mmCIF file of C-alpha atoms in Angstrom:
data_model
loop_
_atom_site.group_PDB
_atom_site.id
_atom_site.type_symbol
_atom_site.label_atom_id
_atom_site.label_comp_id
_atom_site.label_asym_id
_atom_site.label_seq_id
_atom_site.Cartn_x
_atom_site.Cartn_y
_atom_site.Cartn_z
ATOM 1 C CA MET A 495 127.628 154.348 153.261
ATOM 2 C CA ALA A 496 125.787 151.803 151.131
ATOM 3 C CA ASN A 497 128.073 152.595 148.176
ATOM 4 C CA GLN A 498 131.137 151.864 150.300
ATOM 5 C CA VAL A 499 129.687 148.549 151.449
ATOM 6 C CA MET A 500 128.840 147.551 147.872
ATOM 7 C CA PHE A 501 132.302 148.597 146.715
ATOM 8 C CA CYS A 502 133.899 146.450 149.420
ATOM 9 C CA ILE A 503 131.746 143.463 148.456
ATOM 10 C CA LEU A 504 132.577 143.907 144.760
ATOM 11 C CA ALA A 505 136.276 144.362 145.541
ATOM 12 C CA VAL A 506 136.336 141.116 147.547
ATOM 13 C CA VAL A 507 134.535 139.270 144.735
ATOM 14 C CA ILE A 508 136.905 140.676 142.092
ATOM 15 C CA LEU A 509 140.080 139.975 144.060
ATOM 16 C CA GLY A 510 138.968 136.523 145.172
ATOM 17 C CA SER A 511 137.866 135.510 141.683
ATOM 18 C CA ALA A 512 141.064 136.866 140.142
ATOM 19 C CA ILE A 513 143.203 134.885 142.583
ATOM 20 C CA TYR A 514 141.182 131.706 141.990
ATOM 21 C CA SER A 515 141.352 132.274 138.227
ATOM 22 C CA VAL A 516 145.139 132.324 138.357
ATOM 23 C CA ALA A 517 145.548 129.619 141.002
ATOM 24 C CA THR A 518 143.194 126.928 139.707
ATOM 25 C CA LYS A 519 144.477 124.010 137.653
ATOM 26 C CA SER A 520 141.278 123.598 135.636
ATOM 27 C CA ILE A 521 141.132 125.846 132.611
ATOM 28 C CA MET A 522 137.312 125.892 132.616
ATOM 29 C CA ARG A 523 137.275 127.039 136.243
ATOM 30 C CA ALA A 524 139.765 129.763 135.331
ATOM 31 C CA ALA A 525 137.435 130.991 132.578
ATOM 32 C CA THR A 526 134.484 130.894 134.998
ATOM 33 C CA PHE A 527 136.342 132.921 137.620
ATOM 34 C CA LEU A 528 137.388 135.364 134.888
ATOM 35 C CA LEU A 529 133.687 135.793 134.132
ATOM 36 C CA PHE A 530 133.066 136.656 137.810
ATOM 37 C CA VAL A 531 135.887 139.229 137.699
ATOM 38 C CA LEU A 532 134.377 140.877 134.642
ATOM 39 C CA PHE A 533 130.917 140.955 136.235
ATOM 40 C CA GLY A 534 132.434 142.530 139.345
ATOM 41 C CA VAL A 535 134.068 145.270 137.279
ATOM 42 C CA ALA A 536 130.716 145.886 135.591
ATOM 43 C CA GLY A 537 129.183 146.155 139.055
ATOM 44 C CA ILE A 538 131.684 148.878 139.949
ATOM 45 C CA TYR A 539 130.773 150.750 136.756
ATOM 46 C CA PHE A 540 127.093 150.557 137.694
ATOM 47 C CA LEU A 541 127.955 151.693 141.216
ATOM 48 C CA LEU A 542 129.610 154.785 139.718
ATOM 49 C CA ASP A 543 126.483 155.433 137.572
ATOM 50 C CA TYR A 544 128.360 154.684 134.341
ATOM 51 C CA THR A 545 125.582 152.547 132.927
ATOM 52 C CA PHE A 546 126.955 152.594 129.384
ATOM 53 C CA LEU A 547 130.341 151.264 130.490
ATOM 54 C CA GLY A 548 128.684 148.692 132.743
ATOM 55 C CA ALA A 549 126.471 147.439 129.945
ATOM 56 C CA ALA A 550 129.432 147.385 127.542
ATOM 57 C CA GLN A 551 131.479 145.466 130.116
ATOM 58 C CA ILE A 552 128.791 142.820 130.449
ATOM 59 C CA SER A 553 127.946 142.495 126.761
ATOM 60 C CA ILE A 554 131.418 142.742 125.256
ATOM 61 C CA TYR A 555 133.789 141.367 127.861
ATOM 62 C CA ALA A 556 131.718 139.164 130.140
ATOM 63 C CA GLY A 557 129.600 137.892 127.288
ATOM 64 C CA GLY A 558 131.755 137.958 124.201
ATOM 65 C CA VAL A 559 135.337 137.523 125.297
ATOM 66 C CA THR A 560 134.600 134.882 127.912
ATOM 67 C CA MET A 561 132.518 132.932 125.421
ATOM 68 C CA ILE A 562 135.397 133.117 122.934
ATOM 69 C CA TYR A 563 137.730 131.700 125.600
ATOM 70 C CA ILE A 564 135.332 128.875 126.410
ATOM 71 C CA PHE A 565 134.776 128.205 122.687
ATOM 72 C CA ALA A 566 138.545 128.019 122.138
ATOM 73 C CA ILE A 567 138.959 125.712 125.137
ATOM 74 C CA GLN A 568 136.265 123.399 123.808
ATOM 75 C CA LEU A 569 137.874 123.360 120.356
ATOM 76 C CA VAL A 570 141.189 122.114 121.701
ATOM 77 C CA SER A 571 141.137 118.365 122.162
ATOM 78 C CA LYS A 572 140.979 116.888 125.651
ATOM 79 C CA HIS A 573 144.170 114.931 125.071
ATOM 80 C CA SER A 574 146.235 118.078 124.672
ATOM 81 C CA LEU A 575 144.758 119.651 127.814
ATOM 82 C CA GLN A 576 144.958 116.640 130.138
ATOM 83 C CA GLY A 577 148.722 116.500 130.472
ATOM 84 C CA ILE A 578 149.170 120.209 131.119
ATOM 85 C CA THR A 579 150.410 120.683 134.658
ATOM 86 C CA GLU A 580 153.315 122.832 135.634
ATOM 87 C CA ARG A 581 155.025 122.886 138.960
ATOM 88 C CA LEU A 582 156.156 126.258 140.156
ATOM 89 C CA ARG A 583 159.731 126.455 141.326
ATOM 90 C CA GLY A 584 160.809 128.842 144.034
ATOM 91 C CA SER A 585 162.723 130.982 141.542
ATOM 92 C CA LYS A 586 159.601 131.487 139.392
ATOM 93 C CA ILE A 587 157.555 132.488 142.419
ATOM 94 C CA VAL A 588 160.199 134.960 143.552
ATOM 95 C CA ALA A 589 160.540 136.385 140.031
ATOM 96 C CA GLY A 590 156.759 136.695 139.707
ATOM 97 C CA CYS A 591 156.412 138.442 143.063
ATOM 98 C CA LEU A 592 159.287 140.772 142.197
ATOM 99 C CA ALA A 593 157.708 141.640 138.828
ATOM 100 C CA ALA A 594 154.351 142.272 140.535
ATOM 101 C CA LEU A 595 155.968 144.573 143.114
ATOM 102 C CA VAL A 596 157.846 146.506 140.423
ATOM 103 C CA GLY A 597 154.606 146.869 138.438
ATOM 104 C CA CYS A 598 152.679 148.083 141.497
ATOM 105 C CA ALA A 599 155.451 150.536 142.339
ATOM 106 C CA MET A 600 155.417 151.922 138.804
ATOM 107 C CA VAL A 601 151.642 152.360 138.854
ATOM 108 C CA MET A 602 151.769 154.079 142.246
ATOM 109 C CA ILE A 603 154.541 156.429 141.113
ATOM 110 C CA ILE A 604 152.603 157.371 137.985
ATOM 111 C CA LEU A 605 149.381 157.906 139.946
ATOM 112 C CA LEU A 606 151.122 160.025 142.565
ATOM 113 C CA LYS A 607 152.997 162.149 140.010
ATOM 114 C CA GLN A 608 149.965 162.845 137.821
ATOM 115 C CA ASP A 609 146.748 164.581 138.707
ATOM 116 C CA PHE A 610 144.550 163.028 136.065
ATOM 117 C CA VAL A 611 140.952 163.920 136.778
ATOM 118 C CA SER A 612 141.083 167.055 138.910
ATOM 119 C CA LYS A 613 143.142 169.013 136.352
ATOM 120 C CA SER A 614 140.706 168.515 133.517
ATOM 121 C CA ILE A 615 137.359 168.532 135.284
ATOM 122 C CA PRO A 616 136.489 170.362 138.499
ATOM 123 C CA ASN A 617 134.965 168.374 141.384
ATOM 124 C CA ALA A 618 136.370 165.155 139.871
ATOM 125 C CA GLU A 619 133.037 164.411 138.189
ATOM 126 C CA VAL A 620 133.355 162.947 134.712
ATOM 127 C CA PRO A 621 130.250 163.514 132.584
ATOM 128 C CA MET A 622 129.058 160.547 130.570
ATOM 129 C CA LYS A 623 129.183 162.521 127.312
ATOM 130 C CA LEU A 624 132.927 163.038 127.790
ATOM 131 C CA VAL A 625 133.436 159.310 128.462
ATOM 132 C CA GLY A 626 131.434 158.368 125.354
ATOM 133 C CA ASP A 627 133.214 160.928 123.156
ATOM 134 C CA THR A 628 136.597 159.723 124.404
ATOM 135 C CA LEU A 629 135.803 156.048 123.837
ATOM 136 C CA MET A 630 134.251 156.458 120.396
ATOM 137 C CA GLY A 631 136.189 159.434 119.015
ATOM 138 C CA SER A 632 138.893 159.175 116.377
ATOM 139 C CA GLU A 633 140.971 162.198 117.307
ATOM 140 C CA LYS A 634 144.048 162.445 119.517
ATOM 141 C CA TYR A 635 143.630 160.678 122.897
ATOM 142 C CA GLN A 636 140.464 158.922 121.777
ATOM 143 C CA TYR A 637 140.066 155.161 121.542
ATOM 144 C CA VAL A 638 137.950 154.032 118.596
ATOM 145 C CA LEU A 639 141.073 152.881 116.733
ATOM 146 C CA ALA A 640 142.101 150.724 119.701
ATOM 147 C CA PHE A 641 138.652 149.087 119.695
ATOM 148 C CA GLU A 642 139.038 148.326 115.992
ATOM 149 C CA PHE A 643 142.456 146.732 116.549
ATOM 150 C CA ILE A 644 141.033 144.630 119.366
ATOM 151 C CA SER A 645 138.174 143.412 117.173
ATOM 152 C CA VAL A 646 140.615 142.399 114.409
ATOM 153 C CA PHE A 647 142.776 140.635 117.004
ATOM 154 C CA LEU A 648 139.786 138.712 118.371
ATOM 155 C CA LEU A 649 138.788 137.716 114.844
ATOM 156 C CA ALA A 650 142.323 136.420 114.268
ATOM 157 C CA CYS A 651 142.068 134.432 117.513
ATOM 158 C CA ILE A 652 138.795 132.841 116.402
ATOM 159 C CA ILE A 653 140.252 131.921 113.014
ATOM 160 C CA GLY A 654 143.360 130.534 114.723
ATOM 161 C CA GLY A 655 141.190 128.420 117.027
ATOM 162 C CA ILE A 656 139.273 127.013 114.082
ATOM 163 C CA VAL A 657 142.488 126.214 112.215
ATOM 164 C CA ILE A 658 143.968 124.483 115.280
ATOM 165 C CA SER A 659 140.807 122.466 115.854
ATOM 166 C CA ARG A 660 140.638 121.106 112.306
ATOM 167 C CA LYS A 661 141.749 117.549 112.040
ATOM 168 C CA ASP A 662 143.964 116.656 109.111
ATOM 169 C CA LYS A 663 142.587 113.676 107.239
#
């Protein structure tokens, strides 16, 4: 019962922060609400007793990625950020809602057609060794190569932010 209550609290925090992150006009507030979303996801990992994934979520995503966003925001001059406001037209809102509904429908169809966990592991319990081997393995259906691509991409983003922030003399 306590796990369900904690899950509901974390779900409300994640959904509320995600909505505020998208809806706010201040880019620093958006980054702050993104940080709350990432902490909420880490809380769900801890609730599921996946301490490694929870710690990785906090250290890599909540710590590293959010700090990179804030660093990039601070590098961009205030003059280029002050005039950025966009009004949403009705057609953009309708198109966005339609795209979100199509995406949700696709995810639901895939989840209903597939039986991911119960086919591979009885009782739907995923041992932590399997999660760690899958995340850090280099064989088929393992994700270490994806982590390496993400790290190169983040390095390119940092270099791009530094190049943009340099003032030509």
